[in-house]
XYZ file of C-alpha atoms in Angstrom:
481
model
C 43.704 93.849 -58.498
C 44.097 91.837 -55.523
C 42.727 94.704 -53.537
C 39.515 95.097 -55.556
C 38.655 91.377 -55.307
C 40.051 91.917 -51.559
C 36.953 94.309 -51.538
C 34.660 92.577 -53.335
C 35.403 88.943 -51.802
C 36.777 89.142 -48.280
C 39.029 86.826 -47.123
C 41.605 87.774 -45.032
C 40.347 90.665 -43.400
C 37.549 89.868 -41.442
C 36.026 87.134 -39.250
C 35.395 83.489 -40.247
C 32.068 84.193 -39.431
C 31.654 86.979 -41.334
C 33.181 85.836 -44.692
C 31.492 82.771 -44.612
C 27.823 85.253 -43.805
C 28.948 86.926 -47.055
C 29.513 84.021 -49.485
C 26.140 82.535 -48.363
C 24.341 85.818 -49.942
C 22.304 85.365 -52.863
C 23.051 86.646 -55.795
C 19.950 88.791 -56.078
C 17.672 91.161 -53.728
C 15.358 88.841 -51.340
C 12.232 89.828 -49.808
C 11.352 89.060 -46.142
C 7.691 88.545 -43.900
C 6.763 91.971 -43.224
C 4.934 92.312 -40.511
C 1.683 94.632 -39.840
C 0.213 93.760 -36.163
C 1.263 92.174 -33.225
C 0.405 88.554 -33.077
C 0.972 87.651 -37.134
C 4.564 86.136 -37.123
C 5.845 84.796 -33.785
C 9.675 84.298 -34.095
C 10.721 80.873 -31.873
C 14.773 79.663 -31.526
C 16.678 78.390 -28.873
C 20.829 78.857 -28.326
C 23.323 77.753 -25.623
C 24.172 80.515 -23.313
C 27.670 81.676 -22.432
C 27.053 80.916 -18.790
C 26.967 78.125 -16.728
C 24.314 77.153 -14.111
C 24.220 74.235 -11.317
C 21.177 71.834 -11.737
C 19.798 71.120 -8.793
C 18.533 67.589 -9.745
C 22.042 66.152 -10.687
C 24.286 68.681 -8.651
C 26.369 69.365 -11.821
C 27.536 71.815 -13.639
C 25.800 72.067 -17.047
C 25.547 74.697 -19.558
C 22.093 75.883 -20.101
C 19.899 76.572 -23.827
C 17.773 78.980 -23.941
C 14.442 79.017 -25.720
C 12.208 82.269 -25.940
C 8.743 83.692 -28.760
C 9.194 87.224 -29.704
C 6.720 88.604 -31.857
C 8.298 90.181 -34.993
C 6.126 93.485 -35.173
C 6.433 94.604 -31.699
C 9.820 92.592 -30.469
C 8.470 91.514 -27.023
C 9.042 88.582 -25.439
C 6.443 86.487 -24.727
C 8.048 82.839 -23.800
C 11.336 82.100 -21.881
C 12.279 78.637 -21.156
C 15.972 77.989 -19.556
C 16.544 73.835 -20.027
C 19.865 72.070 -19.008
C 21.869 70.599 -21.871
C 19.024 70.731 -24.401
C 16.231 71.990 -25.650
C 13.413 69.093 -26.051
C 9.766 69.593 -27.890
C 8.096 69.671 -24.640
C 10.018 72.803 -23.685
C 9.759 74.741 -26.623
C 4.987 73.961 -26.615
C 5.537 75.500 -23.099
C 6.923 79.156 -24.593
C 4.230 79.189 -26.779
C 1.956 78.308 -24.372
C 3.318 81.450 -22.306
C 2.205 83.693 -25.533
C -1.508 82.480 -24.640
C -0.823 82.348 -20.969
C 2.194 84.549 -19.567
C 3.794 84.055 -16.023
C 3.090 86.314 -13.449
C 5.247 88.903 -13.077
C 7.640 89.466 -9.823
C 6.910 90.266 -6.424
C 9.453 92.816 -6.372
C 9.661 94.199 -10.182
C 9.417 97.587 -10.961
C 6.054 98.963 -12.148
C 6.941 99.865 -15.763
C 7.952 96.227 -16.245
C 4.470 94.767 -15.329
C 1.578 94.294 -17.822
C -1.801 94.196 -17.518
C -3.811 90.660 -16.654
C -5.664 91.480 -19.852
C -2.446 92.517 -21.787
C -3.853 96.018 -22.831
C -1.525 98.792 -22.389
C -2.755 100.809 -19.226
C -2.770 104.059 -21.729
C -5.821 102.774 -24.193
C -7.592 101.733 -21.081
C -10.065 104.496 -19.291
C -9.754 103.271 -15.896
C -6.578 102.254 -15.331
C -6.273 101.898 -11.419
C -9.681 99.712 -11.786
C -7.614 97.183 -14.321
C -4.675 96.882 -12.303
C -3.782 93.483 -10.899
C -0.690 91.708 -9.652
C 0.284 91.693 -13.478
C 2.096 89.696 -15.786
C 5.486 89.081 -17.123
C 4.845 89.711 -20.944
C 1.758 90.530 -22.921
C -0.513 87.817 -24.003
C -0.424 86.943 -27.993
C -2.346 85.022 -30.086
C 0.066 83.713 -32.483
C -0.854 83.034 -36.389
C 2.384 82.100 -38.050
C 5.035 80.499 -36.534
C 8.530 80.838 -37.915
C 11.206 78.627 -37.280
C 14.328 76.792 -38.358
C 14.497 73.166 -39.251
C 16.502 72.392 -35.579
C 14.657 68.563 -34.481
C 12.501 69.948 -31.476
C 10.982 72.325 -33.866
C 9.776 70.063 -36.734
C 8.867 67.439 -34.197
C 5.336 65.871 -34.060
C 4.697 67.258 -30.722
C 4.755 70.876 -32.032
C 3.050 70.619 -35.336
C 0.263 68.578 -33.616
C 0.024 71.652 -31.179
C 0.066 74.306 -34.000
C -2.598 71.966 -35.800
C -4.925 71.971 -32.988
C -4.499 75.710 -31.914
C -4.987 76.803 -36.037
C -0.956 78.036 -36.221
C 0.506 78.044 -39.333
C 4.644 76.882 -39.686
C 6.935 79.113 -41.605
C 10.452 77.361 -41.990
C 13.228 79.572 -42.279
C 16.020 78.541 -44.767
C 18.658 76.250 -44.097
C 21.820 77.892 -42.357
C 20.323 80.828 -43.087
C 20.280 83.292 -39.231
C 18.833 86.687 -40.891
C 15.749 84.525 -41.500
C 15.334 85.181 -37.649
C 17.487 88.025 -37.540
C 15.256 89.862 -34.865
C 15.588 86.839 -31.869
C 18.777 86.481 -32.929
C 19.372 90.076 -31.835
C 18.016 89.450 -28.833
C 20.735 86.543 -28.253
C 23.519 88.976 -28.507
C 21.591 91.403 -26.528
C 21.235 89.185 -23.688
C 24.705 87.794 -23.693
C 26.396 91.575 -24.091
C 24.128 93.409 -21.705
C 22.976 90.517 -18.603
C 25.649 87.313 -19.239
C 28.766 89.131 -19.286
C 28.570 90.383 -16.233
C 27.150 87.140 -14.417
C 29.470 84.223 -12.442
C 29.984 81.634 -14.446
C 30.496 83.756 -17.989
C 32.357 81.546 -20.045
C 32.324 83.612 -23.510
C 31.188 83.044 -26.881
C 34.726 81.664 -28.111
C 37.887 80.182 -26.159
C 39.392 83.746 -26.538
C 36.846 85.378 -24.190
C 36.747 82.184 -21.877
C 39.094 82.239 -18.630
C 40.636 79.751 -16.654
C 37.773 77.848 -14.330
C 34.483 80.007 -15.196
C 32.585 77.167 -13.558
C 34.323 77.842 -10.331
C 32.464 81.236 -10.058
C 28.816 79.710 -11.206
C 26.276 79.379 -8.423
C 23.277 80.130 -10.014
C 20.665 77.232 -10.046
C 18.553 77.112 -13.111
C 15.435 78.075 -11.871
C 17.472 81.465 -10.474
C 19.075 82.388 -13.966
C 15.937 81.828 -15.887
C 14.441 84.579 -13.243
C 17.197 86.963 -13.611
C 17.201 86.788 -17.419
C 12.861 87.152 -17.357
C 13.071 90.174 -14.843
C 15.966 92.179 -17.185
C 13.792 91.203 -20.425
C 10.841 92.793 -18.872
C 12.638 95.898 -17.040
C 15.164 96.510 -19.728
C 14.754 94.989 -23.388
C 10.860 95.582 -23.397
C 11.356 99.553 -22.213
C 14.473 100.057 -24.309
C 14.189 102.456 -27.865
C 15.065 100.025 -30.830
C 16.674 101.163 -33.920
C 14.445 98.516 -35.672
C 10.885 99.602 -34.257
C 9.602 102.359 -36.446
C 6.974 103.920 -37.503
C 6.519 105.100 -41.031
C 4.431 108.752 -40.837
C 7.385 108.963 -37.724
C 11.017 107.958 -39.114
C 12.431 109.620 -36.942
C 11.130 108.019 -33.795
C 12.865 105.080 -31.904
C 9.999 102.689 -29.713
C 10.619 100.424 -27.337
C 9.342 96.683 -27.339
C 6.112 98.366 -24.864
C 5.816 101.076 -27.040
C 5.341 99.571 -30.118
C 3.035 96.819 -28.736
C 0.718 100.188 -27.236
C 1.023 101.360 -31.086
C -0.086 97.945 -32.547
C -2.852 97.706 -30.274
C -3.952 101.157 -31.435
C -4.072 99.657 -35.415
C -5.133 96.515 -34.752
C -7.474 96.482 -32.064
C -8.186 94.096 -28.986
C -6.820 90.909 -28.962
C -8.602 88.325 -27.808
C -7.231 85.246 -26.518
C -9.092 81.681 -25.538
C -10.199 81.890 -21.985
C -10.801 78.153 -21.494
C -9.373 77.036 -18.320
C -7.845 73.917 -19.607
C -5.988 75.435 -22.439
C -2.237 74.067 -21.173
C -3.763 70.211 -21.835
C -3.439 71.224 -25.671
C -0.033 71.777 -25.385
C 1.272 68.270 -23.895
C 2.415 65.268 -25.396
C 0.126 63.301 -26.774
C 0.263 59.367 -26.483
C -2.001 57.061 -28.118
C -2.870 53.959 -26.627
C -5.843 51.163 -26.374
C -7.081 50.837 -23.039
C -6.430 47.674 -21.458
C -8.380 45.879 -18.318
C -6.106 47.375 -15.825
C -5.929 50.903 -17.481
C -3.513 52.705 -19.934
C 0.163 51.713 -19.877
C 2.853 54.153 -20.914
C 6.354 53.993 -20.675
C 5.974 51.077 -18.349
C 3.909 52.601 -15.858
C 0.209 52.133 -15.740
C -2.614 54.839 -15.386
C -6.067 54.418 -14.141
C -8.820 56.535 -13.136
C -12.855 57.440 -13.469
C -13.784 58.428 -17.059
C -11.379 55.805 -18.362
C -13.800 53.966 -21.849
C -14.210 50.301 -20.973
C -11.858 47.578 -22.741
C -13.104 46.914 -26.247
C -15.142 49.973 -26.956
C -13.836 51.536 -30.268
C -12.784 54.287 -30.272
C -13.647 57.186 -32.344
C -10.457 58.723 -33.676
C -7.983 57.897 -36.168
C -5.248 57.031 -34.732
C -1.863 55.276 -35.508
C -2.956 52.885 -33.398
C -5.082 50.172 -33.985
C -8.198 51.275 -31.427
C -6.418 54.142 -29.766
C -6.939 56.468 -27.873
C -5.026 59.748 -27.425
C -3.523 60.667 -23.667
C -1.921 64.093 -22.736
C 1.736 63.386 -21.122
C 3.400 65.657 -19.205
C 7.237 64.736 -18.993
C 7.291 67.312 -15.741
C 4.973 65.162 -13.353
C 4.516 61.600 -14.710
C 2.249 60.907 -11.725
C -0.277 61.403 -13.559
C -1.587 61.809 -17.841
C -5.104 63.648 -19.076
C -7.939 61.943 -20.984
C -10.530 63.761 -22.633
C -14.301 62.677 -22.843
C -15.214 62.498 -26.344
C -18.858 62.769 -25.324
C -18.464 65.597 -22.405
C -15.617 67.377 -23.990
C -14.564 67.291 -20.166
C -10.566 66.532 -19.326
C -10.236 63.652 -16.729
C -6.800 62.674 -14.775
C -5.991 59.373 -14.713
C -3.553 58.727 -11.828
C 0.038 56.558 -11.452
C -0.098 52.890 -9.923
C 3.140 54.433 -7.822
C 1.764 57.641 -7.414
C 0.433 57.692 -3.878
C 3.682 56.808 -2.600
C 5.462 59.868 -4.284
C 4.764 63.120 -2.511
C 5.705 65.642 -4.992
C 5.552 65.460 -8.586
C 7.977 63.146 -10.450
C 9.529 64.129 -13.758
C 10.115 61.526 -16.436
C 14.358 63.322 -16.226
C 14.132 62.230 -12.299
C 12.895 58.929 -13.052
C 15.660 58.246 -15.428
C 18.335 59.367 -13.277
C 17.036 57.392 -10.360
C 17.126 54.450 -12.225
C 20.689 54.933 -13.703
C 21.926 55.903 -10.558
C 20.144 52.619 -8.715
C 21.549 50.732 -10.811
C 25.360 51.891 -10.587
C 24.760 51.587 -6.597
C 22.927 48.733 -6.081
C 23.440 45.200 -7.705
C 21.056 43.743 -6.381
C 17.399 44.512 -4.861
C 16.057 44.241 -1.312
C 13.218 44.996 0.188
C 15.458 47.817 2.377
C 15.750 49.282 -1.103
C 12.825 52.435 -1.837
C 10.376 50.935 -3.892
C 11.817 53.410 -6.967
C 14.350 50.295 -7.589
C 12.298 47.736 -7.360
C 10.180 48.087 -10.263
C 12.400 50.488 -12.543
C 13.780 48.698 -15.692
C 16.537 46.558 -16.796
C 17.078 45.929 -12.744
C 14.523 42.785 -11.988
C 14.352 39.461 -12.710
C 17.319 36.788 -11.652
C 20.434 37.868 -10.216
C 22.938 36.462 -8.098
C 22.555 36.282 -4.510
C 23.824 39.279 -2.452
C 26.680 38.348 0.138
C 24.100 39.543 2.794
C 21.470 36.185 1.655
C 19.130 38.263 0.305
C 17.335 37.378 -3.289
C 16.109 40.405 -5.546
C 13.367 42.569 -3.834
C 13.052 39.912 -0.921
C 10.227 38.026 -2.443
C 10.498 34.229 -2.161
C 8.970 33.919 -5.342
C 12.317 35.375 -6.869
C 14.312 32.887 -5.041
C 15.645 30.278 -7.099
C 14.385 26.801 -6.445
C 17.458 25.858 -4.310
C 16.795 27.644 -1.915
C 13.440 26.318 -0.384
C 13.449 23.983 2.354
C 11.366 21.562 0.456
C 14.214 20.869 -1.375
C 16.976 21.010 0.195
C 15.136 18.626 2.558
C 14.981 16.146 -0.786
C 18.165 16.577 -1.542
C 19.576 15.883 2.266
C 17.291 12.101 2.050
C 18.033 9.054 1.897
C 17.308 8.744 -1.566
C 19.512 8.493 -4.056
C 18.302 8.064 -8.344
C 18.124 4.616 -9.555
C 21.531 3.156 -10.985
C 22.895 -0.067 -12.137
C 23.678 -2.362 -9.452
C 27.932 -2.851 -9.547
C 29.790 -5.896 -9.420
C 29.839 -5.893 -5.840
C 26.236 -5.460 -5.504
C 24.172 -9.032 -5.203
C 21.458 -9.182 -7.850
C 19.040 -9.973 -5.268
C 18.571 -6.845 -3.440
C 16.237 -5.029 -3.758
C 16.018 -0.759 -4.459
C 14.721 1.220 -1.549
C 11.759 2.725 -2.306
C 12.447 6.600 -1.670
C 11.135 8.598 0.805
C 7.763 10.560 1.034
C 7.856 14.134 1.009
C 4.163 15.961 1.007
C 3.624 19.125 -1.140
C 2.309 20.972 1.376
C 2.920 24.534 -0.860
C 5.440 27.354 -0.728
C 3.535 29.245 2.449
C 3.710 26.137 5.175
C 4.769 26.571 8.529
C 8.111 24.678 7.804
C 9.295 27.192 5.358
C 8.534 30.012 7.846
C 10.399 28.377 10.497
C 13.580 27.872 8.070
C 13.426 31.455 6.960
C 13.442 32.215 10.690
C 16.977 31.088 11.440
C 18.556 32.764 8.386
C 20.971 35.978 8.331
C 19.054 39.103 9.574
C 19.401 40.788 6.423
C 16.045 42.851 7.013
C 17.368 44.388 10.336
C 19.822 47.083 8.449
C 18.279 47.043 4.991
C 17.558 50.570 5.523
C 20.798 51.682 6.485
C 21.920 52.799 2.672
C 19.129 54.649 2.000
């Protein structure tokens, strides 16, 4: 008896995993999506990889999440995005936007992992030398449903507005429930049994298959794993035969990921995908704000720039917020945020306060580590310090004064009142407040009148002089930075 229900009800024989998989089955048969042509269901998950990477921005160690799109019918690939940590909304618009727009393929990749700029298989095409170009990573998609689980980047505002605008459709997968997505999640063990394992830095799916310092072996930057894993999903998953992909008048044959997108395209047809240039602005962040006399603030930073409405007009949409008006943010170069022309339809690029003293893009990660990293160094702000300190938050306003004499960012307007000459000169007079006379004081005499002083303002020679003969603070501000 024990056996049967042994049998029937595992418990001690197999994995945690696996007995827990079983219990969670329904009671009767389910159906599933079934696809019928590439581009109708685009799978989208992310999952932590069993390897670590170094990040180049931080110089640490961090374990990396992976985030790819495979469409279900044909099982290619069509967005890879390696972020430290975590996966944030941001991230996962940018592997759908590789569906409409795939990265260029390698330099050095071999030819059968290439696709077409088009992304029509080189067999349906007549002229095939005339179509060939420097190629792409993955083949372009138009997606129509999206399925997903209920994880927070991909129920987030910044996705569904995306899918709204771009006409996608959202198909939540059940709760706890991994065959929902069984195909990506295929790919995940895949990826880890076929690339990871193999790579510095493996660290193992459990503690079992971990060893003693895997991060000792890890020298792979971020930008290098996410390359290694995109060339081996486009030279060996896409040209791989899957058990999965087949064909019904052919049971018996096994297609790869290529194959079966050639075979879709054959039943389907062409597809066609937008061609408008400024397609990626649809998949940013979008802020809404009113637009103020000296532009559009966000975050604390203020944006400016031609095509900007004028204070006051109303504005058209309806937004969240009273008279707003909605701004594209990308998190990868805050230097700048996109504005479109409700009458033109035209995109315009409203520029940073701070950006023309940044010469390479600034992303809103860097900014926040700067800031937190200024503000464990430094206690207090001079001008010697880069301007990034001086106006990043929660670091101005009063503070103490430095050992060196030096008031917060150097400004005299910072300077508590103390400190002027004007007065300290008052306070080193003659004049003293008005008290009652003692004992020993006659009751004739008289109070003496104080002295003068003339407000002459806080820019007058005298002040100049003063600041003159104080410490030389200025002379090796620079030498910390």
């Amino acid at each position: 008896m024990l056996t049967e229900l042994e049998r029937r009800h595992p418990l001690f024989r197999l994995s945690t995993k696996r007995n827990r998989d079983i219990a969670d089955r329904p009671e009767g048969p389910y159906g599933k999506l079934r696809p019928t042509r590439p581009g109708e269901y685009l799978l989208m998950d992310s999952t932590r990889l069993d390897v670590f990477a170094f990040d180049p921005l931080t110089l640490k160690w961090v374990q990396a999440e992976l985030s790819v799109g495979m469409d279900w019918y044909t099982r290619c690939i069509t967005g890879i995005r390696l972020t430290p940590v975590s996966t944030k909304a941001v991230d996962v618009s940018a592997v759908l936007f590789q569906s409409f727009r795939p990265r260029p393929a390698g330099r050095d990749w071999p030819r059968h992992a290439v696709w077409p700029e088009h992304g029509i298989p080189r067999t349906v095409l007549v002229d095939v030398k005339g179509a060939t170009g420097p190629g792409l990573a993955s083949p372009p998609l138009v997606p129509e449903t999206l399925v997903v689980d209920h994880g927070k980047v991909y129920v987030s505002e910044h996705l569904t507005s995306v899918c709204r605008r771009m006409g996608i459709s959202i198909q939540p997968a059940r709760l706890r429930t991994g065959r929902d997505k069984g195909p990506v999640e295929r790919y995940f063990r895949t990826l880890r049994e076929g690339l990871l394992q193999v790579l510095p830095g493996y660290k193992g799916p459990d503690i079992h298959s971990r060893g003693e310092s895997p991060e000792d072996d890890a020298f792979f930057f971020l930008d290098e794993l996410e390359a290694i894993i995109r060339e081996w999903t486009a030279a060996v998953y896409h040209c791989r035969p899957h058990s999965s992909l087949v064909d019904p008048g052919l049971p018996g044959l096994r297609m790869s990921p290529a194959k079966m997108f050639e075979h879709g395209m054959a039943r389907a047809g062409y597809i066609e995908a937008p061609r408008d240039r400024d397609l990626a602005y649809e998949f940013l962040q979008t802020k809404w704000r009113t637009v103020q006399h000296y532009g559009v603030e966000i975050g604390r930073r203020r944006y400016s720039g031609p095509g900007l409405p004028e204070p006051g007009v109303r504005s058209p949409y309806d937004s969240p917020v009273k008279n707003g008006w909605p701004f594209q943010v990308d998190p990868d170069d805050i230097t700048r945020i996109y504005f479109r022309d409700p009458a033109t339809r035209a995109w315009r690029t409203l520029v940073w306060e701070h950006a023309p003293s940044a010469e390479m893009p600034l992303s809103e990660d860097a900014l926040t580590f700067a800031r937190q990293l200024a503000a464990s160094k430094y206690r207090f702000l001079t001008t010697g310090l880069p301007s990034l300190i001086c106006w990043s938050g929660g670091i101005s306003g009063w503070a103490p004064r430095s050992p060196s004499g030096a008031w917060p960012c150097g400004s005299r307007a910072s300077r508590p009142p103390s400190s002027f000459r004007r007065v300290r000169r008052r306070r080193s007079s003659r004049f003293r407040p008005y008290a009652r006379p003692s004992a020993r004081t006659s009751k004739t005499a008289e109070l003496r009148e104080p002295d003068v002083v003339t407000e002459t303002g806080d820019d007058d020679e005298a002040d100049l002089e003063d600041l003159a003969g104080e410490d030389d603070f200025y002379a090796d501000a620079l030498e910390d930075v």
